[in-house]
Short mmCIF file of C-alpha atoms and ligand atoms in Angstrom, two decimals:
data_model
loop_
_atom_site.label_atom_id
_atom_site.label_comp_id
_atom_site.label_asym_id
_atom_site.label_seq_id
_atom_site.Cartn_x
_atom_site.Cartn_y
_atom_site.Cartn_z
CA MET K 1 2.50 -46.59 3.98
CA ALA K 2 0.05 -45.19 6.49
CA GLN K 3 -3.38 -44.70 5.04
CA LEU K 4 -6.92 -44.29 6.32
CA TRP K 5 -8.46 -46.96 4.10
CA GLY K 6 -7.77 -50.54 2.93
CA GLY K 7 -10.62 -52.69 4.31
CA ARG K 8 -12.00 -53.61 0.92
CA PHE K 9 -8.60 -54.24 -0.68
CA THR K 10 -6.95 -57.64 -1.01
CA LYS K 11 -3.63 -56.40 -2.33
CA LYS K 12 -1.18 -53.84 -1.11
CA THR K 13 -0.95 -50.58 -3.03
CA ASP K 14 1.91 -50.58 -5.51
CA GLU K 15 4.65 -48.36 -4.14
CA LEU K 16 4.81 -46.12 -7.18
CA VAL K 17 1.06 -45.71 -7.06
CA TYR K 18 1.22 -44.84 -3.40
CA ASN K 19 3.82 -42.18 -3.95
CA PHE K 20 2.07 -40.78 -7.01
CA ASN K 21 -1.16 -40.48 -5.07
CA ALA K 22 0.21 -39.16 -1.79
CA SER K 23 0.05 -35.46 -1.00
CA ILE K 24 1.85 -35.29 2.36
CA THR K 25 4.95 -33.68 0.82
CA PHE K 26 2.93 -30.53 0.15
CA ASP K 27 -0.33 -30.57 2.11
CA ARG K 28 1.65 -30.65 5.35
CA LYS K 29 1.92 -26.93 4.73
CA PHE K 30 -1.60 -26.48 6.07
CA TYR K 31 -1.35 -28.61 9.22
CA GLU K 32 -2.46 -25.59 11.30
CA GLN K 33 -5.62 -25.17 9.26
CA ASP K 34 -6.32 -28.92 9.30
CA ILE K 35 -6.12 -29.02 13.07
CA ARG K 36 -8.16 -25.81 13.44
CA GLY K 37 -10.90 -27.39 11.31
CA SER K 38 -10.82 -30.66 13.26
CA ARG K 39 -11.11 -28.88 16.58
CA ALA K 40 -14.18 -26.99 15.40
CA HIS K 41 -15.66 -30.21 14.02
CA VAL K 42 -15.16 -32.06 17.31
CA SER K 43 -16.60 -29.22 19.33
CA MET K 44 -19.70 -29.32 17.13
CA LEU K 45 -19.96 -33.14 17.40
CA ALA K 46 -20.01 -32.78 21.19
CA LYS K 47 -22.55 -29.98 21.13
CA GLN K 48 -24.83 -32.18 19.03
CA GLY K 49 -24.37 -35.17 21.31
CA ILE K 50 -22.69 -37.18 18.55
CA LEU K 51 -19.57 -37.49 20.74
CA THR K 52 -19.57 -37.24 24.54
CA ARG K 53 -18.11 -34.12 26.15
CA GLU K 54 -15.33 -36.29 27.61
CA GLU K 55 -14.40 -37.79 24.24
CA ALA K 56 -14.37 -34.36 22.65
CA ALA K 57 -12.18 -32.95 25.41
CA VAL K 58 -9.69 -35.78 25.04
CA ILE K 59 -9.56 -35.35 21.26
CA ASP K 60 -9.23 -31.59 21.54
CA GLU K 61 -6.34 -31.88 23.95
CA GLY K 62 -4.67 -34.38 21.65
CA LEU K 63 -5.09 -32.07 18.67
CA ALA K 64 -3.77 -29.12 20.64
CA SER K 65 -0.69 -31.14 21.61
CA ILE K 66 -0.04 -32.12 17.98
CA LEU K 67 -0.32 -28.49 16.93
CA ARG K 68 2.07 -27.39 19.63
CA ASP K 69 4.63 -30.12 18.92
CA VAL K 70 4.65 -29.58 15.15
CA ARG K 71 5.02 -25.83 15.68
CA GLU K 72 7.86 -26.34 18.11
CA GLY K 73 9.56 -28.83 15.81
CA THR K 74 9.41 -31.76 18.23
CA LEU K 75 6.95 -33.68 16.03
CA ALA K 76 7.92 -34.12 12.38
CA ILE K 77 5.33 -34.61 9.64
CA THR K 78 6.94 -37.55 7.88
CA GLU K 79 6.28 -38.99 4.47
CA GLU K 80 5.04 -42.35 5.67
CA TYR K 81 1.56 -40.84 5.86
CA GLU K 82 -0.57 -40.44 2.75
CA ASP K 83 -1.64 -36.90 3.53
CA ILE K 84 -1.88 -34.38 6.36
CA HIS K 85 -5.32 -35.66 7.37
CA SER K 86 -3.97 -39.22 7.83
CA PHE K 87 -1.00 -37.88 9.76
CA VAL K 88 -3.11 -35.94 12.24
CA GLU K 89 -5.57 -38.78 12.78
CA ALA K 90 -2.83 -41.40 13.19
CA VAL K 91 -0.80 -39.35 15.68
CA LEU K 92 -3.98 -38.42 17.54
CA THR K 93 -4.98 -42.06 17.93
CA GLU K 94 -1.47 -42.95 19.04
CA ARG K 95 -1.64 -40.24 21.68
CA VAL K 96 -5.23 -40.48 22.98
CA GLY K 97 -6.25 -44.01 22.02
CA GLU K 98 -9.80 -45.07 21.02
CA ALA K 99 -11.31 -41.57 21.12
CA GLY K 100 -8.97 -40.54 18.29
CA LYS K 101 -10.71 -42.96 15.97
CA LYS K 102 -13.92 -40.97 16.37
CA LEU K 103 -12.47 -37.74 14.99
CA HIS K 104 -13.61 -38.44 11.45
CA THR K 105 -17.27 -39.06 12.40
CA GLY K 106 -19.61 -37.25 10.00
CA ARG K 107 -16.77 -36.01 7.82
CA SER K 108 -14.97 -36.95 4.62
CA ARG K 109 -11.53 -35.94 3.46
CA ASN K 110 -13.36 -34.22 0.61
CA ASP K 111 -15.05 -31.61 2.80
CA GLN K 112 -12.03 -31.61 5.09
CA VAL K 113 -9.59 -30.71 2.34
CA ALA K 114 -12.05 -28.19 0.89
CA LEU K 115 -12.09 -26.54 4.32
CA ASP K 116 -8.31 -26.70 4.84
CA MET K 117 -7.65 -25.14 1.47
CA LYS K 118 -10.19 -22.39 2.08
CA LEU K 119 -8.78 -21.61 5.51
CA TYR K 120 -5.26 -21.54 4.13
CA VAL K 121 -6.18 -19.33 1.18
CA ARG K 122 -8.13 -17.00 3.46
CA ASP K 123 -5.26 -16.66 5.93
CA GLU K 124 -2.79 -15.98 3.15
CA LEU K 125 -5.16 -13.60 1.41
CA ASP K 126 -5.34 -11.53 4.60
CA GLU K 127 -1.57 -11.46 4.88
CA THR K 128 -1.14 -10.50 1.25
CA ARG K 129 -3.68 -7.74 1.64
CA GLU K 130 -1.72 -6.42 4.61
CA LEU K 131 1.47 -6.40 2.51
CA LEU K 132 -0.33 -4.51 -0.24
CA VAL K 133 -1.51 -1.91 2.25
CA ARG K 134 2.11 -1.45 3.34
CA LEU K 135 3.13 -1.02 -0.28
CA LEU K 136 0.36 1.58 -0.72
CA ASP K 137 1.72 3.39 2.32
CA ALA K 138 5.20 3.43 0.83
CA VAL K 139 3.95 4.76 -2.51
CA LEU K 140 1.88 7.44 -0.79
CA THR K 141 4.82 8.61 1.32
CA ILE K 142 6.92 9.18 -1.80
CA MET K 143 4.00 10.90 -3.50
CA LYS K 144 3.58 13.37 -0.65
CA GLU K 145 7.20 14.44 -0.95
CA ASN K 146 7.11 14.88 -4.71
CA THR K 147 4.11 16.91 -5.83
CA HIS K 148 6.57 19.45 -7.25
CA THR K 149 9.14 17.03 -8.65
CA PHE K 150 8.81 17.47 -12.39
CA MET K 151 9.54 14.63 -14.76
CA PRO K 152 8.64 13.71 -18.30
CA GLY K 153 5.50 11.68 -18.87
CA PHE K 154 5.86 9.16 -21.68
CA THR K 155 3.73 7.57 -24.34
CA HIS K 156 5.29 4.97 -26.65
CA LEU K 157 8.31 5.42 -24.35
CA GLN K 158 8.79 8.82 -26.02
CA LYS K 159 8.66 11.97 -23.97
CA ALA K 160 5.12 13.30 -24.20
CA GLN K 161 4.09 15.90 -21.61
CA PRO K 162 5.52 16.92 -18.25
CA VAL K 163 4.09 15.35 -15.12
CA THR K 164 5.33 15.03 -11.54
CA LEU K 165 6.80 12.08 -9.73
CA ALA K 166 3.79 12.16 -7.40
CA HIS K 167 1.48 11.87 -10.37
CA HIS K 168 3.42 9.04 -11.97
CA LEU K 169 3.47 7.07 -8.72
CA GLY K 170 -0.20 7.90 -8.21
CA ALA K 171 -0.95 5.65 -11.17
CA TYR K 172 0.60 2.75 -9.25
CA PHE K 173 -1.30 3.73 -6.12
CA GLU K 174 -4.49 3.28 -8.13
CA MET K 175 -3.36 -0.13 -9.41
CA PHE K 176 -2.41 -1.48 -6.00
CA ARG K 177 -5.58 -0.05 -4.54
CA ARG K 178 -7.65 -2.02 -7.04
CA ASP K 179 -5.57 -5.09 -6.20
CA THR K 180 -6.31 -4.62 -2.51
CA GLU K 181 -10.01 -4.25 -3.18
CA ARG K 182 -10.05 -7.31 -5.42
CA LEU K 183 -8.72 -9.37 -2.50
CA THR K 184 -11.38 -8.00 -0.15
CA ASP K 185 -13.99 -8.86 -2.72
CA ILE K 186 -12.74 -12.43 -3.17
CA ARG K 187 -12.66 -12.93 0.57
CA ARG K 188 -16.26 -11.86 0.93
CA ARG K 189 -17.44 -14.24 -1.80
CA MET K 190 -15.45 -17.26 -0.64
CA ASN K 191 -16.30 -16.95 3.04
CA LEU K 192 -18.76 -19.86 3.35
CA CYS K 193 -17.79 -23.03 5.17
CA PRO K 194 -17.76 -26.36 3.27
CA LEU K 195 -17.36 -28.52 6.39
CA GLY K 196 -20.30 -30.89 6.79
CA ALA K 197 -20.72 -31.45 3.07
CA GLY K 198 -19.27 -34.92 3.62
CA ALA K 199 -17.98 -36.82 0.62
CA LEU K 200 -20.53 -35.09 -1.61
CA ALA K 201 -24.03 -35.62 -0.20
CA GLY K 202 -23.94 -34.32 3.36
CA THR K 203 -24.31 -36.79 6.22
CA THR K 204 -27.07 -38.47 8.20
CA TYR K 205 -25.65 -37.19 11.49
CA PRO K 206 -27.41 -34.17 12.93
CA LEU K 207 -24.48 -31.80 12.28
CA ASP K 208 -24.80 -28.13 13.11
CA ARG K 209 -23.02 -26.64 10.13
CA ALA K 210 -23.83 -23.07 11.07
CA TYR K 211 -22.04 -23.62 14.37
CA THR K 212 -18.78 -24.88 12.80
CA ALA K 213 -18.98 -22.13 10.21
CA GLU K 214 -19.18 -19.57 12.99
CA LEU K 215 -16.38 -21.13 15.02
CA LEU K 216 -14.13 -20.91 11.97
CA GLY K 217 -14.95 -17.29 11.15
CA PHE K 218 -17.16 -17.95 8.13
CA ASP K 219 -20.32 -16.02 7.31
CA GLY K 220 -22.27 -19.30 7.19
CA PRO K 221 -22.22 -22.80 5.69
CA THR K 222 -22.06 -23.44 1.93
CA ARG K 223 -25.44 -24.12 0.39
CA ASN K 224 -24.84 -27.15 -1.82
CA SER K 225 -22.81 -30.12 -0.63
CA MET K 226 -21.73 -31.23 -4.13
CA ASP K 227 -20.49 -27.75 -4.99
CA SER K 228 -18.83 -27.48 -1.57
CA VAL K 229 -16.41 -30.33 -2.25
CA SER K 230 -15.71 -29.47 -5.87
CA ASP K 231 -15.56 -25.69 -5.83
CA ARG K 232 -12.12 -24.18 -6.39
CA ASP K 233 -13.38 -20.90 -7.85
CA TYR K 234 -11.81 -18.99 -5.01
CA VAL K 235 -8.41 -20.44 -5.91
CA ILE K 236 -8.92 -19.30 -9.49
CA GLU K 237 -10.06 -15.87 -8.35
CA LEU K 238 -7.09 -15.56 -6.03
CA LEU K 239 -4.61 -16.56 -8.72
CA SER K 240 -6.26 -14.20 -11.16
CA ALA K 241 -6.02 -11.32 -8.69
CA PHE K 242 -2.43 -12.35 -7.92
CA SER K 243 -1.60 -12.40 -11.62
CA THR K 244 -2.83 -8.82 -11.82
CA VAL K 245 -0.77 -7.84 -8.78
CA MET K 246 2.29 -9.36 -10.46
CA MET K 247 1.49 -7.63 -13.74
CA HIS K 248 1.45 -4.29 -11.88
CA LEU K 249 4.65 -5.06 -9.97
CA SER K 250 6.26 -6.16 -13.20
CA ARG K 251 5.38 -2.92 -15.00
CA PHE K 252 6.68 -0.89 -12.10
CA SER K 253 9.84 -3.04 -12.03
CA GLU K 254 10.36 -2.47 -15.72
CA GLU K 255 10.20 1.29 -15.17
CA ILE K 256 12.59 1.12 -12.24
CA ILE K 257 15.03 -0.93 -14.31
CA LEU K 258 14.89 1.71 -17.05
CA TRP K 259 15.09 4.60 -14.62
CA ASN K 260 18.04 3.00 -12.85
CA SER K 261 19.97 2.54 -16.10
CA ASN K 262 22.95 4.73 -16.96
CA GLU K 263 20.93 6.31 -19.75
CA TYR K 264 18.11 7.54 -17.50
CA ARG K 265 19.59 7.81 -14.01
CA PHE K 266 16.20 8.95 -12.68
CA VAL K 267 16.67 6.69 -9.66
CA GLU K 268 19.36 4.83 -7.88
CA ILE K 269 18.48 1.54 -6.30
CA ASP K 270 20.10 1.20 -2.90
CA ASP K 271 23.21 -0.98 -2.60
CA SER K 272 21.35 -3.26 -0.23
CA TYR K 273 18.85 -4.06 -3.00
CA SER K 274 21.37 -4.40 -5.83
CA THR K 275 23.76 -7.10 -6.92
CA GLY K 276 27.14 -7.11 -8.61
CA SER K 277 28.80 -8.96 -11.45
CA SER K 278 31.38 -11.71 -11.06
CA ILE K 279 33.42 -10.32 -13.94
CA MET K 280 32.60 -6.63 -14.46
CA PRO K 281 33.71 -4.70 -11.38
CA GLN K 282 31.74 -1.56 -12.23
CA LYS K 283 28.34 -3.27 -12.30
CA LYS K 284 25.47 -2.69 -9.94
CA ASN K 285 22.47 -4.57 -11.24
CA PRO K 286 18.75 -4.24 -10.48
CA ASP K 287 18.29 -7.99 -9.99
CA ILE K 288 15.44 -7.68 -7.51
CA ALA K 289 13.28 -5.71 -9.94
CA GLU K 290 14.21 -8.17 -12.69
CA LEU K 291 13.29 -11.14 -10.54
CA VAL K 292 9.93 -9.62 -9.67
CA ARG K 293 9.32 -9.08 -13.39
CA GLY K 294 10.48 -12.62 -14.11
CA LYS K 295 8.40 -14.31 -11.45
CA THR K 296 5.25 -12.86 -12.96
CA GLY K 297 5.29 -15.65 -15.53
CA ARG K 298 5.30 -18.22 -12.80
CA VAL K 299 2.13 -16.82 -11.21
CA TYR K 300 0.37 -16.58 -14.60
CA GLY K 301 1.38 -20.23 -15.08
CA ALA K 302 -0.35 -21.20 -11.84
CA LEU K 303 -3.55 -19.53 -13.01
CA MET K 304 -3.46 -21.29 -16.39
CA SER K 305 -2.71 -24.56 -14.71
CA ILE K 306 -5.66 -24.52 -12.30
CA LEU K 307 -8.07 -23.27 -14.97
CA THR K 308 -7.03 -26.16 -17.19
CA THR K 309 -7.22 -28.71 -14.37
CA MET K 310 -10.74 -27.68 -13.44
CA LYS K 311 -12.25 -27.51 -16.89
CA GLY K 312 -13.00 -31.22 -17.38
CA ILE K 313 -13.95 -32.30 -13.89
CA PRO K 314 -17.42 -33.82 -13.48
CA LEU K 315 -19.20 -33.32 -10.16
CA ALA K 316 -18.32 -33.84 -7.44
CA TYR K 317 -14.83 -34.43 -5.93
CA ASN K 318 -12.16 -35.90 -8.21
CA LYS K 319 -8.51 -36.40 -7.40
CA ASP K 320 -7.47 -33.93 -10.11
CA MET K 321 -8.25 -31.27 -7.55
CA GLN K 322 -5.29 -32.29 -5.42
CA GLU K 323 -3.29 -30.47 -8.10
CA ASP K 324 -4.59 -27.14 -6.79
CA LYS K 325 -2.16 -27.11 -3.88
CA GLU K 326 1.45 -26.94 -4.99
CA LEU K 327 0.79 -24.26 -7.58
CA THR K 328 -1.31 -22.18 -5.19
CA PHE K 329 1.25 -22.45 -2.40
CA ASP K 330 4.02 -21.49 -4.79
CA ALA K 331 2.05 -18.54 -6.18
CA ILE K 332 1.21 -17.28 -2.68
CA ASP K 333 4.82 -17.48 -1.51
CA THR K 334 5.97 -15.82 -4.72
CA VAL K 335 3.50 -12.93 -4.57
CA LYS K 336 4.05 -12.25 -0.87
CA GLY K 337 7.81 -12.32 -1.33
CA CYS K 338 7.65 -10.02 -4.33
CA ILE K 339 5.41 -7.43 -2.67
CA ALA K 340 7.58 -7.33 0.46
CA LEU K 341 10.86 -7.05 -1.45
CA PHE K 342 9.48 -4.53 -3.88
CA THR K 343 8.30 -2.35 -0.98
CA GLY K 344 11.75 -2.50 0.60
CA MET K 345 13.42 -1.63 -2.68
CA LEU K 346 11.07 1.31 -3.24
CA CYS K 347 11.53 2.72 0.26
CA SER K 348 15.31 2.64 0.02
CA MET K 349 15.53 3.95 -3.56
CA ARG K 350 16.94 7.43 -4.25
CA PHE K 351 15.17 9.69 -6.74
CA ASN K 352 17.46 12.00 -8.74
CA LYS K 353 15.05 14.90 -8.90
CA GLU K 354 17.32 17.29 -10.84
CA ILE K 355 17.93 14.70 -13.55
CA MET K 356 14.22 14.03 -13.84
CA GLU K 357 13.48 17.73 -14.11
CA ARG K 358 16.24 18.30 -16.66
CA SER K 359 14.89 15.42 -18.70
CA ALA K 360 11.40 16.95 -18.59
CA CYS K 361 12.82 20.16 -20.11
CA ARG K 362 14.17 18.28 -23.11
CA GLY K 363 12.20 16.37 -25.70
CA PHE K 364 9.59 19.07 -26.39
CA THR K 365 7.26 17.98 -23.60
CA ASN K 366 5.85 21.54 -23.75
CA ALA K 367 4.90 21.43 -27.47
CA THR K 368 1.22 20.82 -26.70
CA ASP K 369 1.26 23.83 -24.39
CA ALA K 370 2.76 25.99 -27.16
CA ALA K 371 -0.10 24.94 -29.41
CA ASP K 372 -2.61 25.63 -26.63
CA TYR K 373 -1.08 29.13 -26.29
CA LEU K 374 -2.06 29.85 -29.90
CA VAL K 375 -5.51 28.30 -29.45
CA ASN K 376 -6.13 30.62 -26.49
CA ARG K 377 -5.42 33.49 -28.87
CA GLY K 378 -7.91 32.37 -31.50
CA VAL K 379 -5.84 30.07 -33.74
CA PRO K 380 -7.75 26.83 -34.61
CA PHE K 381 -6.08 23.86 -32.91
CA ARG K 382 -5.21 22.06 -36.16
CA ASP K 383 -3.36 25.14 -37.47
CA ALA K 384 -1.63 25.63 -34.12
CA HIS K 385 -0.51 21.98 -34.24
CA GLY K 386 1.11 22.57 -37.66
CA ILE K 387 2.82 25.80 -36.58
CA VAL K 388 4.34 24.29 -33.47
CA GLY K 389 5.34 21.17 -35.41
CA ARG K 390 7.40 23.36 -37.75
CA LEU K 391 8.93 25.21 -34.80
CA VAL K 392 9.93 21.88 -33.27
CA LEU K 393 11.63 20.96 -36.53
CA THR K 394 13.63 24.21 -36.44
CA CYS K 395 14.65 23.49 -32.85
CA ILE K 396 15.76 19.95 -33.76
CA ASP K 397 17.88 21.39 -36.59
CA ARG K 398 19.55 23.82 -34.21
CA GLY K 399 19.79 21.46 -31.28
CA ILE K 400 17.80 23.68 -28.91
CA SER K 401 14.50 23.54 -27.03
CA LEU K 402 11.36 25.60 -27.58
CA ASP K 403 12.27 27.67 -24.52
CA GLU K 404 15.53 28.66 -26.21
CA LEU K 405 14.09 29.51 -29.62
CA PRO K 406 14.41 33.27 -30.35
CA MET K 407 11.29 35.38 -30.75
CA GLU K 408 11.93 36.13 -34.43
CA GLU K 409 11.69 32.40 -35.20
CA TYR K 410 8.33 32.28 -33.42
CA LYS K 411 7.15 35.33 -35.32
CA LYS K 412 8.17 33.77 -38.63
CA GLU K 413 5.61 31.01 -38.08
CA SER K 414 2.90 33.15 -36.47
CA GLU K 415 2.42 36.80 -35.62
CA VAL K 416 0.23 35.71 -32.70
CA PHE K 417 3.29 34.78 -30.61
CA GLY K 418 4.38 37.32 -28.01
CA GLU K 419 7.04 37.45 -25.29
CA ASP K 420 4.67 35.70 -22.87
CA ILE K 421 5.12 32.45 -24.82
CA TYR K 422 8.24 31.68 -22.76
CA GLU K 423 6.28 31.90 -19.54
CA ALA K 424 3.43 29.88 -21.03
CA ILE K 425 5.67 26.97 -21.97
CA SER K 426 7.87 26.92 -18.89
CA LEU K 427 7.93 23.56 -17.19
CA LYS K 428 6.38 25.03 -14.07
CA THR K 429 3.42 26.53 -15.95
CA CYS K 430 2.92 23.40 -18.04
CA VAL K 431 2.49 21.26 -14.94
CA GLU K 432 0.74 23.78 -12.71
CA LYS K 433 -1.91 24.56 -15.29
CA ARG K 434 -2.96 20.91 -15.47
CA MET K 435 -5.70 21.29 -12.90
CA THR K 436 -8.45 18.94 -14.01
CA TYR K 437 -9.34 16.22 -11.52
CA GLY K 438 -6.77 13.44 -11.84
CA ALA K 439 -4.19 15.64 -13.60
CA PRO K 440 -0.65 16.33 -12.30
CA GLY K 441 -1.15 20.00 -11.27
CA PRO K 442 0.31 20.06 -7.72
CA GLU K 443 -2.77 21.65 -6.19
CA MET K 444 -5.01 18.98 -7.67
CA MET K 445 -2.51 16.31 -6.77
CA GLU K 446 -2.54 17.45 -3.15
CA ARG K 447 -6.31 17.12 -3.10
CA VAL K 448 -6.11 13.59 -4.48
CA ILE K 449 -3.40 12.74 -1.95
CA ARG K 450 -5.75 13.85 0.84
CA GLU K 451 -8.34 11.45 -0.56
CA TYR K 452 -5.74 8.68 -0.58
CA GLU K 453 -4.93 9.45 3.05
CA ASP K 454 -8.62 9.13 3.95
CA TYR K 455 -8.68 5.82 2.13
CA MET K 456 -5.66 4.55 4.08
CA ARG K 457 -7.20 5.69 7.37
CA GLN K 458 -10.39 3.85 6.50
CA ASN K 459 -8.34 0.76 5.67
CA ARG K 460 -6.55 0.85 8.99
CA LYS K 461 -9.80 1.42 10.85
CA THR K 462 -11.42 -1.63 9.24
CA ALA K 463 -8.36 -3.71 10.09
CA ALA K 464 -8.33 -2.47 13.70
CA GLU K 465 -12.02 -3.26 14.11
CA GLY K 466 -11.15 -6.83 13.12
CA GLY K 467 -12.73 -6.53 9.69
CA HIS K 468 -11.42 -10.00 8.95
CA GLU K 469 -11.22 -12.05 12.04
CA ASN K 470 -10.73 -15.73 11.50
CA GLU K 471 -11.69 -17.40 14.71
N1 LIG Z 1 -5.19 -35.03 -0.80
C1 LIG Z 1 -6.52 -34.90 -1.25
C2 LIG Z 1 -6.66 -33.56 -2.01
O1 LIG Z 1 -5.79 -32.79 -1.88
C3 LIG Z 1 -7.45 -34.94 -0.10
C4 LIG Z 1 -8.82 -35.42 -0.45
C5 LIG Z 1 -8.82 -36.88 -0.65
N2 LIG Z 1 -10.11 -37.36 -0.98
C6 LIG Z 1 -10.24 -38.53 -1.59
N3 LIG Z 1 -11.45 -38.87 -1.88
N4 LIG Z 1 -9.25 -39.27 -1.90
O2 LIG Z 1 -7.60 -33.33 -2.70
#
């Protein structure tokens, strides 16, 4: 048992209590952030004359050596320490002696852990955003190649009207774009530094909080010390945004699973992203898409869990908040893994364009266009709807499509029909005439794709200009 406190205790901590309370098994995950925060803190203490320059230099070197050794695997973070903060301080003191004991001057583990968690979440948020941008790139690449790939659009999972593959994937581009922007938004709101808030009421040392905030890449210090140590809104916002990312990935996965089935055969998932069966030799299963869909529940669970944990906590810090870590770490690893794998699966997937197009020709996806043909020739839409409905029924009876229905059948329902009906309801016309902004008409789609390309360029430019630098 290595802990930072004990002076006022007359008994040893019960072992079960110690283990129940300890967080080292999981908070060791943010040792880098803990050390980064401590180095900024020490640099500020020296600047303010609270520590001497020499003491600060010794501590900083010690911290740098711990960071290096843990990274290289020569120093293990073992479970005899209560938490990562105790570990770092204990090893530091072992290595540099007396000066190490001054590290915690003007600081509490409450503002320290609030900082570590924020730094960790911010780092991971940036990485997740990067992965989303890569996914957007992958979607856009497929879109560009498929503005003329016709496929059925569905409502109620019934064929509805023809669209293109570019248009269908464009819907996912929009979703992932909103996800990306949500992360940017969260980052902006969370980017205030809690260090210096102390246990809850600040400190009496003349800390320069703006300085540490700047060193750590924050826009400034947090404005209320009690809120600083008890705010986990950004965790909730992150998990909420992540839940939405997973919901989108899950919907897309569901479609890919359907499309990859023997019944659809719209796509074929690459062998490298498929799995087999131990008993049925013919099987090639879409396990990756299923796992992404399945893991969505786990991320939703994390969101529910943190919301519930936070709801009864009085100000300021309470130990309940230690529960934020494992679920957040798990959700982050899950979401990052899912986005990366999904992107790989998508890039290597084969689209069976002929099958998609053939499918679009069946199922009366051009019935609305047949009705619109009549409307354009003066028939009220409601009457046109009835006429075409009856024609569809005839086609179903005879097992043919509207394109194959002979002219006399058309004429039986309405004299307005002429030979040009076949041209008007051809798949090509049906899609190409859909030219309103946001519709699948290839010309319109190409315009929207150009806008997406501008958006991606802007994204890359912001990233290159160090839009989110951390240190
Ligand atoms: N492990 C703790 C957490 O994750 C660190 C803060 C401890 N603060 C305290 N007052 N015991 O929240």
